[in-house]
Every structure is written in C-alpha cells, then in structure tokens.
Short mmCIF file of C-alpha atoms and ligand atoms in Angstrom, two decimals:
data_model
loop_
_atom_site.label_atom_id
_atom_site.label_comp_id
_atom_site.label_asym_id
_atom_site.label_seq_id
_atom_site.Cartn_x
_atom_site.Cartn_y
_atom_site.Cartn_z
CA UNK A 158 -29.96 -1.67 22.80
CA UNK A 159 -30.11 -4.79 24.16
CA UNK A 160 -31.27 -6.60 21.58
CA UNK A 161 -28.78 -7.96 18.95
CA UNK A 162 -30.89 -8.26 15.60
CA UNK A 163 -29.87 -5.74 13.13
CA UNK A 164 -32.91 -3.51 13.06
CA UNK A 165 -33.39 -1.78 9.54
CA UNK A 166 -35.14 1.53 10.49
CA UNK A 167 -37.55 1.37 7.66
CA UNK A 168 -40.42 -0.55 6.40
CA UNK A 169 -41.01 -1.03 2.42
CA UNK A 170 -43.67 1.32 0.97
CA UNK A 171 -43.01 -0.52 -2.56
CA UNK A 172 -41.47 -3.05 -3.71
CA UNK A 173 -39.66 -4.32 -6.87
CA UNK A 174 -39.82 -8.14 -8.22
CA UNK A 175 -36.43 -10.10 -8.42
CA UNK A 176 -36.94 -12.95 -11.12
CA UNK A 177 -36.15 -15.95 -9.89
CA UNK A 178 -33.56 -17.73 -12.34
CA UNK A 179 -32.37 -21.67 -11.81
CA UNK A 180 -28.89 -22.63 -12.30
CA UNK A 181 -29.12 -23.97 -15.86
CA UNK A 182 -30.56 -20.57 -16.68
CA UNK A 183 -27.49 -19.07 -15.20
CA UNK A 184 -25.32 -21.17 -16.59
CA UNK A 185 -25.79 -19.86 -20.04
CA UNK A 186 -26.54 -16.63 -19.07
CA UNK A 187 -22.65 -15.93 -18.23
CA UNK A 188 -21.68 -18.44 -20.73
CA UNK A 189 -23.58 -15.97 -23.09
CA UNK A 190 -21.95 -13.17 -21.25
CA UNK A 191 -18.68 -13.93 -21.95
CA UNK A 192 -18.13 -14.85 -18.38
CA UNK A 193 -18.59 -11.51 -17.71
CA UNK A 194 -20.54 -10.02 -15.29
CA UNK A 195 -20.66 -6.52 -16.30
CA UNK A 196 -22.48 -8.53 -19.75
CA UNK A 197 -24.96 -10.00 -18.09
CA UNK A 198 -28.77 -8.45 -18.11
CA UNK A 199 -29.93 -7.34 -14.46
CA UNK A 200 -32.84 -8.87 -14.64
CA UNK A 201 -31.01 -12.45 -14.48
CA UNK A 202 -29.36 -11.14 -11.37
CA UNK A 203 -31.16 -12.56 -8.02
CA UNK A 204 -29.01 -10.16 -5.57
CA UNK A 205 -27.26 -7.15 -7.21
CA UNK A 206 -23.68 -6.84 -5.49
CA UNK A 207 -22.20 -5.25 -8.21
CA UNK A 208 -21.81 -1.76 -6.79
CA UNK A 209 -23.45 0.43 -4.33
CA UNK A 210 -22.98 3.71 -6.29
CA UNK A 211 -26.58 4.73 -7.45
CA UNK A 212 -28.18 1.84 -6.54
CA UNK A 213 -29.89 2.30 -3.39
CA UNK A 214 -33.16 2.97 -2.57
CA UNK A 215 -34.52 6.25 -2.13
CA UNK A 216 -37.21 6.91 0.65
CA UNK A 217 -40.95 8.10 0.90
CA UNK A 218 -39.51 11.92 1.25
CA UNK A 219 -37.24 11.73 -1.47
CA UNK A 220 -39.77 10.71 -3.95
CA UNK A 221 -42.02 13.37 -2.40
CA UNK A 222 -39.19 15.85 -3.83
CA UNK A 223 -38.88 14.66 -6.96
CA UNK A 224 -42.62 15.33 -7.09
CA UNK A 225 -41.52 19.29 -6.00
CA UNK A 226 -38.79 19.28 -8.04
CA UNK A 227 -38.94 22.53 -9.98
CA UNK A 228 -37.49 22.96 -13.52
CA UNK A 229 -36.80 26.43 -14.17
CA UNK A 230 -33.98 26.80 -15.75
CA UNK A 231 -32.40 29.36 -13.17
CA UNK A 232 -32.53 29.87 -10.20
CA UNK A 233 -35.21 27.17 -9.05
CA UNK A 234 -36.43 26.57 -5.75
CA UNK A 235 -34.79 23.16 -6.24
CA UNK A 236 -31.37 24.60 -6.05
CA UNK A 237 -31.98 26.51 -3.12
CA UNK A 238 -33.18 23.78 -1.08
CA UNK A 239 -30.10 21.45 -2.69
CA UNK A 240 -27.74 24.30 -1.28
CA UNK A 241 -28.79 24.53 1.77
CA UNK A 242 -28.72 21.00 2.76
CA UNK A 243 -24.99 21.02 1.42
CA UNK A 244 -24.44 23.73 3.37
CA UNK A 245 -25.26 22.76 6.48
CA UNK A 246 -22.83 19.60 6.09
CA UNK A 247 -20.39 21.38 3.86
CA UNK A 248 -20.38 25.22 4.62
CA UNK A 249 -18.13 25.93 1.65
CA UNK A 250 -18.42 29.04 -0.15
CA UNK A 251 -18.83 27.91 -3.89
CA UNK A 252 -21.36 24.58 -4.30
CA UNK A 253 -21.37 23.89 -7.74
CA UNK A 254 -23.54 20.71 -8.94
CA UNK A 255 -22.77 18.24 -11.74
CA UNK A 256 -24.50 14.99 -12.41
CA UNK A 257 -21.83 12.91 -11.20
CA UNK A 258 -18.70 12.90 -8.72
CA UNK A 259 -16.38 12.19 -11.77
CA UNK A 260 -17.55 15.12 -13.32
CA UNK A 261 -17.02 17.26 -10.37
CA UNK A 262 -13.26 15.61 -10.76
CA UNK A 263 -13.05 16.66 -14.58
CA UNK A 264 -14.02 20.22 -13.91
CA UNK A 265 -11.30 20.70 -11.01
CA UNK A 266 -8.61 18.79 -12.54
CA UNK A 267 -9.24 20.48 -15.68
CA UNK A 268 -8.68 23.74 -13.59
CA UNK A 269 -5.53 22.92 -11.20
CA UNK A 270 -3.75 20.31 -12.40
CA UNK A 271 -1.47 19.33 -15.91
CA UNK A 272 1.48 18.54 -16.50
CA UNK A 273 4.58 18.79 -14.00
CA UNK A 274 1.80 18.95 -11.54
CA UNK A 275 1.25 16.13 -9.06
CA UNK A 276 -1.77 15.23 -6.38
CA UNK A 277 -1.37 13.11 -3.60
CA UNK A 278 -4.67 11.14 -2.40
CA UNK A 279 -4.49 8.32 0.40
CA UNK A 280 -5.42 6.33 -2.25
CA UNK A 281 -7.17 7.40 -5.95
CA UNK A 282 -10.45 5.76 -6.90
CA UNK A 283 -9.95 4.73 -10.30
CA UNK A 284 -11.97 7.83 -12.05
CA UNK A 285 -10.12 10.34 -9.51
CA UNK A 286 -6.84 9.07 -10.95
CA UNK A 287 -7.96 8.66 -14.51
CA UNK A 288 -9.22 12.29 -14.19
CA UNK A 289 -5.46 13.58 -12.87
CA UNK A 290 -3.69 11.39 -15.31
CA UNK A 291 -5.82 12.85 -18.46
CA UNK A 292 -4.70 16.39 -17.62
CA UNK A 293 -0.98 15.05 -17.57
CA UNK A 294 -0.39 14.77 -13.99
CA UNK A 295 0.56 12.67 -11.95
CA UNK A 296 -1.68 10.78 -8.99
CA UNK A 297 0.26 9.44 -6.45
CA UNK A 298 -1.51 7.65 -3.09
CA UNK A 299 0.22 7.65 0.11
CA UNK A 300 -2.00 5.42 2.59
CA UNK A 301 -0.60 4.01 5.79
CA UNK A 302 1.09 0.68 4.99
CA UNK A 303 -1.09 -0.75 7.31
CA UNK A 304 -4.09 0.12 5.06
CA UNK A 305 -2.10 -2.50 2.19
CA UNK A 306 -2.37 -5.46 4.92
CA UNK A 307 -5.31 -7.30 3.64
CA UNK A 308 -5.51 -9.04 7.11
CA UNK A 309 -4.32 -6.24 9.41
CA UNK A 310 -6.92 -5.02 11.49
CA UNK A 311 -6.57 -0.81 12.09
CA UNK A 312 -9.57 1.02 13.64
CA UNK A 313 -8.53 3.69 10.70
CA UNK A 314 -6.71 1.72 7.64
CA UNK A 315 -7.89 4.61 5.11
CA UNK A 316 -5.49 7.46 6.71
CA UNK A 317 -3.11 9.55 4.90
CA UNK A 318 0.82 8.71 5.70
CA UNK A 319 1.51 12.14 6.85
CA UNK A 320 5.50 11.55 6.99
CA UNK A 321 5.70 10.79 3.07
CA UNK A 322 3.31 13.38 2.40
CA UNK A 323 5.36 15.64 4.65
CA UNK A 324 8.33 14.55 2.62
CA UNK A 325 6.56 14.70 -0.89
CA UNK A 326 5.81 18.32 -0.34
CA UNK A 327 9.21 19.00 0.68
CA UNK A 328 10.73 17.43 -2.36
CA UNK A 329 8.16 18.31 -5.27
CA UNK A 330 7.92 21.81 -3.48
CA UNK A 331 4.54 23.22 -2.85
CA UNK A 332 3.72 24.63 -6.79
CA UNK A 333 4.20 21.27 -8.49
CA UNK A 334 1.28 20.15 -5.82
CA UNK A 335 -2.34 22.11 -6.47
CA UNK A 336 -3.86 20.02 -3.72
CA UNK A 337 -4.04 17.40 -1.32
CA UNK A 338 -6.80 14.88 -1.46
CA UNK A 339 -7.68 12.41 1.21
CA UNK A 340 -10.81 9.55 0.31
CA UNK A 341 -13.07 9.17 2.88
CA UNK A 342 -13.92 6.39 3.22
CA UNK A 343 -10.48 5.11 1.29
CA UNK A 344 -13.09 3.08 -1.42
CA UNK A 345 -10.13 1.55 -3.31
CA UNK A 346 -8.59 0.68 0.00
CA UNK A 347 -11.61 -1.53 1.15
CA UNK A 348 -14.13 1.20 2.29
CA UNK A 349 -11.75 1.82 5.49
CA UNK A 350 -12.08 4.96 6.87
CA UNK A 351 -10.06 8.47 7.77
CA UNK A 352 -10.23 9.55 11.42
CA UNK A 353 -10.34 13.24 12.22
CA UNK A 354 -6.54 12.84 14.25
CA UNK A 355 -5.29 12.05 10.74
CA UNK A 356 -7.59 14.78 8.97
CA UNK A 357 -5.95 17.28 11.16
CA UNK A 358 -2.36 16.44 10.71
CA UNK A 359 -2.86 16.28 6.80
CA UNK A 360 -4.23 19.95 7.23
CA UNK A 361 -1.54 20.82 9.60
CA UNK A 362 0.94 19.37 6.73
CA UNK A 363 -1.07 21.36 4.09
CA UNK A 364 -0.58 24.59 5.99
CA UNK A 365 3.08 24.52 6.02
CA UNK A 366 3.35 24.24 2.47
CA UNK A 367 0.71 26.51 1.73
CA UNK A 368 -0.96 23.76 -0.32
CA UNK A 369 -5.47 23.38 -0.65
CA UNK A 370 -6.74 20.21 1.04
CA UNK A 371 -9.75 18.66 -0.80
CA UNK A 372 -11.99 15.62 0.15
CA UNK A 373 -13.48 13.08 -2.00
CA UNK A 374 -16.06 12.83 0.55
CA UNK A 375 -18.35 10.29 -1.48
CA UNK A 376 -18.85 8.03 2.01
CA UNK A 377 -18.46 11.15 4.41
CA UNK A 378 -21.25 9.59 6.17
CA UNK A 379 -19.64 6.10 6.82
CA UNK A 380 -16.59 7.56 7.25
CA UNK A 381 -17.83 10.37 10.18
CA UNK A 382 -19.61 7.10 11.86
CA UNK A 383 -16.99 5.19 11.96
CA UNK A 384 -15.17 7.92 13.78
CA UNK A 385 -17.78 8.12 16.18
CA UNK A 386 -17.49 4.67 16.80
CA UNK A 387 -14.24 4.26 16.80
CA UNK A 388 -12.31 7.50 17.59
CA UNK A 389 -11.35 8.30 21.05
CA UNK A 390 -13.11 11.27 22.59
CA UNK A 391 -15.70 11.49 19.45
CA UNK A 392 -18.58 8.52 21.17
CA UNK A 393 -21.03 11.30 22.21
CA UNK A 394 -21.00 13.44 19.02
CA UNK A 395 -23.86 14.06 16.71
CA UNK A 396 -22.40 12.84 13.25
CA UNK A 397 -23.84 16.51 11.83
CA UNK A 398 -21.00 17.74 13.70
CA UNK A 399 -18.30 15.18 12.89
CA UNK A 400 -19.37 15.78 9.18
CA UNK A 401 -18.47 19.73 10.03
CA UNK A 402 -15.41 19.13 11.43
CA UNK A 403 -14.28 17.32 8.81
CA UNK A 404 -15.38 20.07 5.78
CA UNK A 405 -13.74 22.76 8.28
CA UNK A 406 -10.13 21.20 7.60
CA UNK A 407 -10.84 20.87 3.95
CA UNK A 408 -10.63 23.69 1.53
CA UNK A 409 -12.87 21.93 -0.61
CA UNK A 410 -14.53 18.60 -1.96
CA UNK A 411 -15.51 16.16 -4.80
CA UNK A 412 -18.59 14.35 -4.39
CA UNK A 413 -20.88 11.63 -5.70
CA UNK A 414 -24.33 12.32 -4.27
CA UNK A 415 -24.87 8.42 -5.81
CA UNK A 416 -23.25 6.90 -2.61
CA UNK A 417 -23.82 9.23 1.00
CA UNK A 418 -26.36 11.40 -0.99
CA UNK A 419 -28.56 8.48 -0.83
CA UNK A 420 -29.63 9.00 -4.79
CA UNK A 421 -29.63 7.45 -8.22
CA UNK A 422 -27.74 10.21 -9.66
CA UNK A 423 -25.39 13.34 -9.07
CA UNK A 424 -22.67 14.98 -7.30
CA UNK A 425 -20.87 18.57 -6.52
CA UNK A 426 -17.63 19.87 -6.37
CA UNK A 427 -17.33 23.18 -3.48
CA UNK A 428 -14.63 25.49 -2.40
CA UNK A 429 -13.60 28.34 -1.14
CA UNK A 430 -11.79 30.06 -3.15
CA UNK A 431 -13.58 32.98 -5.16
CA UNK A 432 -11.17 32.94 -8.73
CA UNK A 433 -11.25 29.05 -8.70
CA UNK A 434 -14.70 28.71 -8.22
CA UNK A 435 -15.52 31.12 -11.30
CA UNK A 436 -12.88 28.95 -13.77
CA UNK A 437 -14.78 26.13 -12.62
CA UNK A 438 -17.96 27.34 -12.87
CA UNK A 439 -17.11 27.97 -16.62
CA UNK A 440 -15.71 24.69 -17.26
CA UNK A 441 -19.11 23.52 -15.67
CA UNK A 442 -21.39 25.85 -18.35
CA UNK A 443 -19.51 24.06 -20.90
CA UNK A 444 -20.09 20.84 -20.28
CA UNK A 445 -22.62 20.06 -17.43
CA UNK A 446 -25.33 23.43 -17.16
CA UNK A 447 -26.13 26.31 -15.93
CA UNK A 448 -24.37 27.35 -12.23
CA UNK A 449 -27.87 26.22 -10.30
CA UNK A 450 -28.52 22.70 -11.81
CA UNK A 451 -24.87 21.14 -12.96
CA UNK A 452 -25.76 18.50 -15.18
CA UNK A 453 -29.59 17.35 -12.83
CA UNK A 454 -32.78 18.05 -13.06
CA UNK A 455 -34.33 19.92 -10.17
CA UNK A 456 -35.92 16.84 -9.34
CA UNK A 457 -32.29 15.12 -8.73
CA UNK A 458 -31.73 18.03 -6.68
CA UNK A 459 -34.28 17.44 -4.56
CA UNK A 460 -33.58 14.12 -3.90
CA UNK A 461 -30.20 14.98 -3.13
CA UNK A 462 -31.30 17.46 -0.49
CA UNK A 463 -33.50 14.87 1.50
CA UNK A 464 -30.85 12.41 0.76
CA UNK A 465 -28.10 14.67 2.76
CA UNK A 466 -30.84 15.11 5.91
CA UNK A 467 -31.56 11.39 6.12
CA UNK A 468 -28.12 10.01 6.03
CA UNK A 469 -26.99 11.19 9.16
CA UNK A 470 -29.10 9.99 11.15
CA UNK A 471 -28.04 7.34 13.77
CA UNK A 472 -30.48 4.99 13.54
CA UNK A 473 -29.61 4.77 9.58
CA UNK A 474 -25.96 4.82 10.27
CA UNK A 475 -25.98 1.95 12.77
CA UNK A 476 -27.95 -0.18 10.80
CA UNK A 477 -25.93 0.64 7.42
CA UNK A 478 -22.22 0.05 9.35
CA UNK A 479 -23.40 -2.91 11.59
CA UNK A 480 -25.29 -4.99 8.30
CA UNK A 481 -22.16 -4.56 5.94
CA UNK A 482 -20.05 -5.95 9.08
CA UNK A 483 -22.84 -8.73 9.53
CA UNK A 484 -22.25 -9.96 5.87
CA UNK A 485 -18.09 -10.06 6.26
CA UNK A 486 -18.27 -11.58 10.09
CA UNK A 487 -20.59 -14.27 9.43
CA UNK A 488 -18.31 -14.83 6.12
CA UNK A 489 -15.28 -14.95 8.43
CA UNK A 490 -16.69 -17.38 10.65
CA UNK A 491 -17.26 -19.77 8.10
CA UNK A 492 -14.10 -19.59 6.43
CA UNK A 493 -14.15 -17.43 3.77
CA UNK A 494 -10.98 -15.25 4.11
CA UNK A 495 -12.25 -11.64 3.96
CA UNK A 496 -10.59 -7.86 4.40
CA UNK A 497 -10.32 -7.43 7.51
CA UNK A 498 -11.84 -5.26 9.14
CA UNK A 499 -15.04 -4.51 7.55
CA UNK A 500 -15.32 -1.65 5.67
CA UNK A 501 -18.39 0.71 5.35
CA UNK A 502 -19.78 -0.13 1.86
CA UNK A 503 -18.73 -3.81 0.70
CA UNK A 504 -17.18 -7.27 1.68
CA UNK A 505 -13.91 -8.01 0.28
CA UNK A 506 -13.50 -11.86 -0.35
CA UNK A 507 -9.91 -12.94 -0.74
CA UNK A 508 -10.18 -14.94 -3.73
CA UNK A 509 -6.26 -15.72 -4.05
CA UNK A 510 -6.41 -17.04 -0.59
CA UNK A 511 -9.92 -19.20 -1.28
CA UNK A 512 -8.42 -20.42 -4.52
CA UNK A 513 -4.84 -21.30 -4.29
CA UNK A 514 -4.39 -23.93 -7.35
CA UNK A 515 -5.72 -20.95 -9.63
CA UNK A 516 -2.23 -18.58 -10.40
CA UNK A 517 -3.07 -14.92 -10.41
CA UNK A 518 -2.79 -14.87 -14.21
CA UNK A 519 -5.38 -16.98 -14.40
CA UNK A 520 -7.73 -14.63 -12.48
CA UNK A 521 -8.99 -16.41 -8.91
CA UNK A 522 -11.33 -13.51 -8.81
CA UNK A 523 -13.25 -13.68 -11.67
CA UNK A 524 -13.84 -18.01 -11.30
CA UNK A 525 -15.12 -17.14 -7.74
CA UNK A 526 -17.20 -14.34 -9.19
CA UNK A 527 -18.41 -16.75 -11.77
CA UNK A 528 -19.08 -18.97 -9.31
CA UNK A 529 -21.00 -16.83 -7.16
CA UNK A 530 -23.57 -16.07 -10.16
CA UNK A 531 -24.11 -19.64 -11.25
CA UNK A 532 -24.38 -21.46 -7.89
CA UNK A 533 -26.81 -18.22 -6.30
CA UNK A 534 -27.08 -15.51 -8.65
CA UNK A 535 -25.16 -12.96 -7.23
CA UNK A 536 -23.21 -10.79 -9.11
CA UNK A 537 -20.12 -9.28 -7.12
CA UNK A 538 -17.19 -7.20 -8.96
CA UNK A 539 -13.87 -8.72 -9.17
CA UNK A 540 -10.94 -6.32 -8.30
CA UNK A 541 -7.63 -8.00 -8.78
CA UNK A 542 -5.53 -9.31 -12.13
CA UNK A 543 -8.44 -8.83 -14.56
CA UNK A 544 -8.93 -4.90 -13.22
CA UNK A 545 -5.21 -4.06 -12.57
CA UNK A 546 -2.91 -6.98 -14.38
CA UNK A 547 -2.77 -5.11 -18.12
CA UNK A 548 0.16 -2.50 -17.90
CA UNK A 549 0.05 0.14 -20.68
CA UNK A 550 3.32 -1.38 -21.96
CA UNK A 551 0.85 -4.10 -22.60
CA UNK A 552 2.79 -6.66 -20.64
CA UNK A 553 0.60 -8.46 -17.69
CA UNK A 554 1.15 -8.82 -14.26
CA UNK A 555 -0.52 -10.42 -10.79
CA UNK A 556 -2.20 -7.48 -9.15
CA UNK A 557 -1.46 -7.15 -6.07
CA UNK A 558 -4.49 -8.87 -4.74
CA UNK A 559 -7.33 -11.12 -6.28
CA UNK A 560 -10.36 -9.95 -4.36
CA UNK A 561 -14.45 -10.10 -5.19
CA UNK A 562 -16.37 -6.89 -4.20
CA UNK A 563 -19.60 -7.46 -2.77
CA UNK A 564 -21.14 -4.02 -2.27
CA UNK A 565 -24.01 -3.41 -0.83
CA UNK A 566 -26.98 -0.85 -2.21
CA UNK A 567 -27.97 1.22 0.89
CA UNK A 568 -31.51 0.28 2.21
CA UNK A 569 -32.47 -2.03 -0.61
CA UNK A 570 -31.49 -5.62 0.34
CA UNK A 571 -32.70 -7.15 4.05
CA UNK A 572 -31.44 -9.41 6.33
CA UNK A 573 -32.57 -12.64 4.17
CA UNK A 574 -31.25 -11.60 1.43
CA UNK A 575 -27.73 -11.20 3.37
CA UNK A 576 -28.41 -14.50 4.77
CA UNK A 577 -28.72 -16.06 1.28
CA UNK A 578 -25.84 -14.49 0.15
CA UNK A 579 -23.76 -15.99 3.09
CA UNK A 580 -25.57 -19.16 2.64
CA UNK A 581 -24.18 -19.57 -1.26
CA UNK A 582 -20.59 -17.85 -0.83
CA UNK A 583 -20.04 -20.53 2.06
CA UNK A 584 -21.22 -23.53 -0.54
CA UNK A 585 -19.12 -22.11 -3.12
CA UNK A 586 -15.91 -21.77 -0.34
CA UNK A 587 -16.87 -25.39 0.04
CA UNK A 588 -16.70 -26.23 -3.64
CA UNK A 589 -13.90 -23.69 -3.75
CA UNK A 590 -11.05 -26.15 -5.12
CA UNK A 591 -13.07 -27.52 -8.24
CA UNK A 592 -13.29 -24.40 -9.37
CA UNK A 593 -11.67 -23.74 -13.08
CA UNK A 594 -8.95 -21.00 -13.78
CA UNK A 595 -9.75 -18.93 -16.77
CA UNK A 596 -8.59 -17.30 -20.05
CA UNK A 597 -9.26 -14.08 -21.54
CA UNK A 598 -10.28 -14.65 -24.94
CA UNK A 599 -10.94 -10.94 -26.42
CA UNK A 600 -10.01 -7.71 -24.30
CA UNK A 601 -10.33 -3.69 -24.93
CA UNK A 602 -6.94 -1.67 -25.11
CA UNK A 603 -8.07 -0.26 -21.56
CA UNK A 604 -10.35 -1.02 -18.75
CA UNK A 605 -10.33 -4.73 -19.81
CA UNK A 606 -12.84 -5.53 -16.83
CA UNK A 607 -15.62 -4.00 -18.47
CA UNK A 608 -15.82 -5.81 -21.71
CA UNK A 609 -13.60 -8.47 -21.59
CA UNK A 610 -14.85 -11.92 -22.53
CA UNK A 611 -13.62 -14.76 -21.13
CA UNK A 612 -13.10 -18.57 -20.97
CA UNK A 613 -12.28 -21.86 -18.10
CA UNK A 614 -9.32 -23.40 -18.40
CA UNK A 615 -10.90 -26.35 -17.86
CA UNK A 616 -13.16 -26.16 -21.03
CA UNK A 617 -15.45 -27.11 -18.71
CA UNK A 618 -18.30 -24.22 -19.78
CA UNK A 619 -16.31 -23.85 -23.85
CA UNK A 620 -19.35 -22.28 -25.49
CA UNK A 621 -21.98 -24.43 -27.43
C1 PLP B 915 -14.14 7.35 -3.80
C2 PLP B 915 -14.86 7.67 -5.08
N1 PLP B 915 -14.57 8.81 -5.74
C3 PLP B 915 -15.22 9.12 -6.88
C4 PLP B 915 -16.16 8.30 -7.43
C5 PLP B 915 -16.81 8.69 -8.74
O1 PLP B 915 -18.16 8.99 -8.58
P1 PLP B 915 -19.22 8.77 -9.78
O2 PLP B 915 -19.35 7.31 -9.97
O3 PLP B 915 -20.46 9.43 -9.27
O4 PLP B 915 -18.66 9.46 -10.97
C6 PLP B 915 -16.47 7.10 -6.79
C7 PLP B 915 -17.47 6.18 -7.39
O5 PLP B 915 -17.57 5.01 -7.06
C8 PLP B 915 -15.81 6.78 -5.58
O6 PLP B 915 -16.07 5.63 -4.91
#
C-alpha cells in the first residue's frame, strides 16, 4: 500500500455511548475507588485499556450466529460448526469446549500434573501458573533472557530457551515433566511473540524426552502474523497455514476464545491423545457441561466459529499489529519510555523509568495509572510491585519492573481515540515528576491488585 494511514477494515454498524466525565468527576471517582482501578464503575471510564480479553467487538456475522445459535442440549448444530472452524486451524483429535481458557487449564492440570510434577512454559500467564501451582506442581518459565530486557529489541522476545529446557528435561527426567508449554504470544512477557524456528526446536527437544508439547495459543493469531512479518522465508504465507504449522508441532492446546477468538466469552482445550482426552472430558462433565457445549451456550459457539474465520484474515491482522505499534511508537517518540518492541495486544509504559523519585515500594505504576484516569480517563492495568511485590512469606519486594498495561480491545477503539490516548499519556509524562508515591492502606491475603485500596503519599487526594 502506499498509503500510510492505518486503515481499519471495518465500518461501525452500531455504536455504544462513552459518557463523558470531567476531571473533578474523576477525581473522586478513584478517590472513591480506593485508588483502584479495578473499583472503579466502567461507565466513568472514557477509554477502556484495562484488558483486551473479552472486550472486543464482535462483527455483523458473529451476531448473525448468535441469532443461529442452537440450544439443544447435545449434539447441536452449534457445536458442529464450532468444531469445524477449530479444526481447520487446530486439526487436533479431541476439541473439548469450556467457557474460558482458565478452565481449559483446570481440567488439564487437574489431569497431568500434581505434585513432584513440574511444567515448563516460556513464561506462565498468571492463571496458567496458578492452575499448575493448585495441583502441587511446580511452573517454571524458561524465556530467552533477551525476552527480560525491557529495552532489547528481538524480532521474537517470547521464544522458549531451548538449552535450559534441554537441560531441565535432562535433570528432572522426562516423568516428573507431563508437558511442555510455550505462550504464544508470551502475554506476561509483553505480548512478544514465538517464531516457528523456535516452535520446532522445542518439539525437537520434546521428542527426545518423549515429553507432550502444548500451546497456550490465546494470541495464535498475532503471534502467526508476526511470524509472517518477521520470520525469514515465511513473507508469502497465508497465516491459515502458519496457524497449521504451528498446531502440527503441538500435541495439544489451551485456549481463550476471549482474545484470537474474537468473542466475549469462551475457550477449548484439544489433544490428541485418546485416554487423556476421555479423563478430561470427565473432569469437563463435572464442572463445565456436556462434551458438545463446555461451559457456552450454542450461541457462544457460534460466535466463536465466525470469530476463528475472521481473525485470520490479512487485512484484520495488519490493521490489529500495525495500530497497537502506532500507540507505543508515537509514545516513544514523545518520550514516554515503552517495551520495546511492540507487542501484539498492549503498550507497556515503563513507569519506574517515567517516575524515578517514586521507589518501587511505593508503586510508580499505580500513581501513573492514577494519573492516567484523572488527567484523561483511561484506565490501564498496572503490572509491577502492587501485582508481584507481596511474597507468600508475606514480606514485600520491588518487582522486577513497574510497568502500566494499556491493552487494546480488538476492533472497538479508532484512530482518535488512540490519538487521545497519546495526547494525555504525553501530558501526564510531562507532569510526570509531581506525581505522588502511594500507600496501600487495606490489601487481600492474595492477588492484592484486585482489591487493594490505596492512598498518596503526599496526602494530596487523603479522602474527604
Ligand atoms: C496467555 C494467557 N493464557 C491464559 C489466559 C486465561 O484465559 P481466560 O481469561 O479466558 O481464563 C489468558 C488471559 O488473559 C492469557 O493471556
């Protein structure tokens, strides 16, 4: 093309109202909130950055199927057409659905792993590890040390260090290890993606210990573009494909259908293998359904199955990859430090770096995610000392970056709203060193992040 605007290959067919809020209003929203963001109502939100898991928009077709969806209770035409659009990405043997990718991880886990056991990921998302850890084993992540360089640019900072997981098969010894995941794209990592090179070697490491390879393949899409992009040898390839190759190294997957399935809601987990599929599928009757819904309706299934057919094409792909890099270059260029490079799903602002008077303990993170709601009303997710900092010893440490998430819904937000965003992240950079430190005030025994309610240093916002 030689045109440079980023062309979003859709026009709206309806359209939802954001309430416009004014800083006051803000102000003692999250004051109200407990300075914190997960508190807050969506409605006071102007631009919804929290997450980009189930929040996207779904298209013309996809409501058409929820319209089809069917609701018998076996066997509906629903799961038919859900299974076949799997297939033809994923042509594993066994598909069974559940309503959500962690549930997908609760059933397998549940099934391989306990204690003495061990998985090795390039890097567990924070339910995939929770999941392992619950069954009593252990979750260990192996990414390239380049993908830990915040500022290191690598075409392919989400692969799999195939020497230490070479050398952690060797020395746990192939029954202590039920499988092998890699994360594509590596979310916790920064949305940075896996190239097929790596995918192969991890299988060719698999195969000589006789260990299953599995994929948490919630951005397969991003991460099979990216490889087109970036991948020698891969430029002219239909992403279809890519996505094929991939599931043809893989003994099996997790999935979130709420990210690449381009829907509010569900997931699968597929293998091969006949006797681990039917322990599964019994786990799943307990919990989630019957074998041909999971834990969905037939209408979720539906949506899933349109989902899967629109999110490979091109056009989408291009303008998905190429708008989340618009947001973090545009950043970059006026200062803000950011990940580098841009990952598939998000932004990664380097709060510690942005806000140097404010120690780690007193969370950089959340004052510039603060920030970013009262100056422009955009909530973002912090993902440093308030996530990661409380050990279960209950001691506290810096983690080992202070970074705000901006992740972006697919199809849902256009280019002025991007431009806004960049617009009030640069004023706050500006602004940056007036902003307060903060104290946590009340916390949860575990996942502090979620509830935790908070105060500035500064006692600049103390409550009324
Ligand atoms: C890499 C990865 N794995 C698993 C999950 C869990 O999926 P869900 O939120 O559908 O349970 C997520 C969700 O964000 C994810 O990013």
């Amino acid at each position: 093309m030689s045109f440079h605007t980023i062309f979003e290959p859709f026009r709206i067919h309806s359209v939802e109202p954001l309430r416009m809020t004014t800083r006051d209003e803000r102000r003692s929203a999250v004051r109200a909130a407990g300075f914190n963001l997960f508190a807050l109502r969506s409605e006071d939100v102007l631009v919804d950055l929290l997450t980009d898991s189930g929040t996207g928009a779904m298209s013309r077709d996809q409501w058409a199927g929820i319209q089809r969806g069917d609701e018998s209770y076996a066997g509906s035409p629903s799961w038919f057409r859900f299974l076949e659009s799997v297939q033809v990405l994923f042509p594993f043997k066994h598909i069974i659905p559940t309503h959500q990718g962690r549930a997908a991880e609760k059933i397998l886990f549940t099934a391989i792993a306990g204690p003495g056991k061990a998985i090795p990921n390039n890097t567990h998302f924070d339910t995939t590890r929770a999941n392992v850890e619950f069954t009593g084993a252990e979750a260990v992540d192996l990414v390239i040390a380049e993908g830990l360089d915040p500022a290191l640019e690598h075409p392919f900072k989400g692969n799999m260090d195939v020497l230490r997981l070479d050398e952690f098969l060797r020395t746990r010894g192939a029954p202590a290890v039920p499988a092998v995941f890699v994360t594509i794209t590596n979310n916790s990592g920064g949305g940075q993606p896996v190239s097929l090179a790596n995918l192969h070697e991890v299988r060719e490491v698999c195969d000589r210990y006789g260990v299953p390879l599995f994929l948490d393949a919630c951005r397969f899409a991003e991460n099979a573009w990216f490889i087109r992009e970036r991948e020698p040898g891969q430029h002219d390839r239909d992403v279809a494909d890519i996505v094929r190759e991939m599931a043809s190294l893989a003994d099996g997957m997790t999935m979130s259908a709420k990210k690449d399935g381009l829907a509010n809601i569900g997931g699968w987990l597929a293998m091969n293998d006949d006797d681990l599929a039917a322990r599964c599928r019994s786990l799943l009757i307990l919990t989630e359904g019957f074998p041909t819904y999971g834990g969905l309706a037939g209408r979720d299934l539906e949506a899933i199955a349109q989902g899967l057919r629109e999110v490979v094409d091109h056009d989408y792909l291009r303008y998905r990859i190429r708008s989340t890099a618009y947001l973090g270059e545009a950043l970059a260029r006026r200062g803000v430090p950011v990940v580098q490079p841009i990952g598939g799903h998000a932004v990664y602002l380097d709060a510690r770096g942005l806000l140097p008077h404010v120690p780690p303990l007193h969370y950089p993170g959340q004052s510039l995610a603060v920030a970013l709601y009262e100056v422009g009303g955009i909530r973002g997710c912090e993902i440093g000392t308030v996530m990661f900092g409380r050990k279960p010893d209950g001691s506290e440490e810096p983690a080992a970056m202070d970074l705000v998430r901006l992740a972006i819904p697919r199809r849902t937000y256009t280019q002025s709203h991007i431009d806004y965003v960049i617009e009030v992240c640069a004023d706050v950079a500006a602004h940056a060193g007036d902003l307060p430190g903060y104290r946590i005030i009340e916390e949860p025994p575990a996942l502090r992040h979620f509830t935790a309610r908070f105060e500035p240093d500064d006692g600049s916002h103390s409550p009324d």
